């Protein structure tokens, strides 16, 4: 619980340095973790065992989706920090 509080305080200070809403900063950070999880070695190993494919072939299939989602996330965060800022609380 104490570590979560420290991370929350750090995220708020980083968001204020970037002149971004802390809510948007937290959401972007969470989505970045989800995108990174797609290409994590552990997830690829589990998928390889489950499907019977090689990890390298799975990585080649997943990387375009991961990069595409990252691009969409970047555009969305930029839009919400500037043009769509009225959406955030």
Steps between C-alpha positions, in 0.01 A plus 500: 500500500784737584674425170178569309471838673859585408440405137181706494684804634780448247253466213324820603825692511607360160161589354527855630849533352361391161197732541266202461206388710603236757203289386624502142854426615381200701284368215783532247741329739258212555433453128874508430539211743229305321666555163837394641344187649411382149867459408634394838708179493280332760181561301665381180628184671157415637339562161764287328436206732125539462493526121800284417663776293848643540543815707669679211205444267259622768717806559497577127119481502455707817751782439295677228195499727706633789650782292158582356343518845789718618441741211128518575573557869744781420247673277225457758709636787615795289141576398373477856780720631428775247189498282280268708611624842136578591433123523726455803372568852 
